[in-house]
Phi, psi and omega in degrees: 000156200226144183250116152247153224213102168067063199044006172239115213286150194253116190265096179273017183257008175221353189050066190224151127234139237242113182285142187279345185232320169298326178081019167303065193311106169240102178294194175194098159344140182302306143018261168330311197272289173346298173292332169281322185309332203303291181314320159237066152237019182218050214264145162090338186269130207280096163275132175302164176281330195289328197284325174296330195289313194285316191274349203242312182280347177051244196258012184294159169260116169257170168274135198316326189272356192321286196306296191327313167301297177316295153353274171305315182261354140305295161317319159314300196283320199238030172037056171260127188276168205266332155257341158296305175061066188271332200254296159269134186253115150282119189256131191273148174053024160228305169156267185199167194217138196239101177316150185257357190253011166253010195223123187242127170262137164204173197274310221265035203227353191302333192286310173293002164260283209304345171277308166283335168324303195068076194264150197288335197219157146290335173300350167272342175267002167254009185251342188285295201343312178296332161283327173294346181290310202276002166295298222287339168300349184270027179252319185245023167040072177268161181246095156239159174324315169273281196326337206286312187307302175320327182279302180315303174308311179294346165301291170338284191298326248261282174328292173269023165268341155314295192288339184273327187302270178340328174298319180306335178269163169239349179213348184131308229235111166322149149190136195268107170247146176241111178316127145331094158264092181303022180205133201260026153257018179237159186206138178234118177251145164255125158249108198213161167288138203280143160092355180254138161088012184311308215246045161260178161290153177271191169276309199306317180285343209263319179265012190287328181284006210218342162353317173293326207275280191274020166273316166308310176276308180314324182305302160327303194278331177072061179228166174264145183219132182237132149222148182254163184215190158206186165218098175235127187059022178088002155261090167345134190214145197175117180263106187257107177241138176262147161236121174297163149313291197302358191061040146264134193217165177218148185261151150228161162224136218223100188258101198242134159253143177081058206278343192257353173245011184239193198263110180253323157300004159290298188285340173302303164260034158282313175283358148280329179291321193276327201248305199292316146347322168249000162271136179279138176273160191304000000 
């Protein structure tokens, strides 16, 4: 079975997603594509946030904005815009709803993905499918003695990704600010809990020095970079999606610990630099 999401078909043996008339390759963090399988394989159903962070992060201790983040860059990849939210829905104080009239299933079209895809190997495509055979019973819970054991550990994880979200927070309410750039192929979003972190510093002034440097590499490439970020406990957590003139786009995702005290335009651009290396221009 093959899942599509706004035309763009979902390839779990690449963590890709695939355009049905372009043929348009868009990658996804192992996560991310996990949290969208999540969502339409529940389309129309309000999943809480502690249950998505429990289904998707499994036993990770993730930070209360992790999903928020994760959101906001999905919507980026299946070109949903981010204040209508026609295709992913923020439901306030319960969690997110994946629409059911942007989302299709079908049988016969998998021969066709896996051809434009080009995957590199067969072995990957026989290994996602069972974790996802194997998810989807704790959502819906028959009781036999192992579903019963599944359901407790995930009450477990649910509870304390519940109880760590709220800690994380100061009021509830997330909010995506956008940093000052002088340049316009770069664009910087924060994603923080109000009232937290004014009298830091920014990602934008901390890359202002080295700004030039990857502006000369975007340039090269003739691509554009939107990154959303956080700060937790002084580690940078952060998603950089690129885009060509051609509507090609690409994800990176960009983890630094102690970020203010390390050379993070160095590092940023070898690893921007290590991924446009593979991409073809337009």
């Amino acid at each position: 079975m093959s899942i599509i999401v706004n035309s763009w078909r979902m390839d779990p043996s690449q963590n890709a997603l695939i355009h049905c008339e372009t043929g348009e390759m868009r990658r996804l963090g192992e996560y991310h594509f996990l949290l969208l399988e999540t969502l339409t394989k529940n389309v129309d159903e309000v999943l809480s946030r502690s249950y998505l962070c429990a289904e998707v992060w499994k036993n990770r201790i993730v930070g209360g904005n992790s999903l928020p983040t994760a959101i906001h860059a999905l919507r980026a990849a299946i070109d949903d815009d981010g204040k209508q939210q026609n295709i992913i829905k923020t439901v306030p104080k319960k969690g997110y709803l994946c629409s059911k009239e942007y989302v299709l299933l079908t049988e016969d079209v998998l021969p066709d993905v896996t051809e434009i895809a080009q995957p590199t190997s067969e072995a990957p495509q026989q290994e996602v499918p069972p974790e996802v055979i194997h998810v989807t019973p704790v959502k819906r819970t028959t009781f036999t003695a192992k579903n019963l054991l599944s359901l407790v550990l995930s009450l477990v994880l649910a509870i304390s990704g519940a109880i760590f979200f709220v800690y994380t927070r100061s009021d509830g309410t997330p909010q995506l600010i956008k940093e000052s750039v002088n340049n316009p192929r770069i664009k910087i979003y924060h994603l923080s809990a109000s009232g937290k972190n004014s009298n830091m510093p920014t990602l934008a002034s901390v890359l202002a020095p080295g700004q030039q440097k990857l502006e000369t590499l975007l340039s090269a490439h003739d691509v554009t970079m939107t990154m959303y970020y956080r700060n937790v406990h002084n580690r940078l957590e952060s998603d950089l999606v690129l885009r060509n003139q051609c509507n090609g786009s690409w994800q990176l995702t960009f983890n630094v610990e102690d970020w203010r005290n390390s050379d993070i335009n160095r590092a940023m651009y070898q690893n921007l630099e290590k991924l446009l290396n593979t991409v073809q221009k337009c």
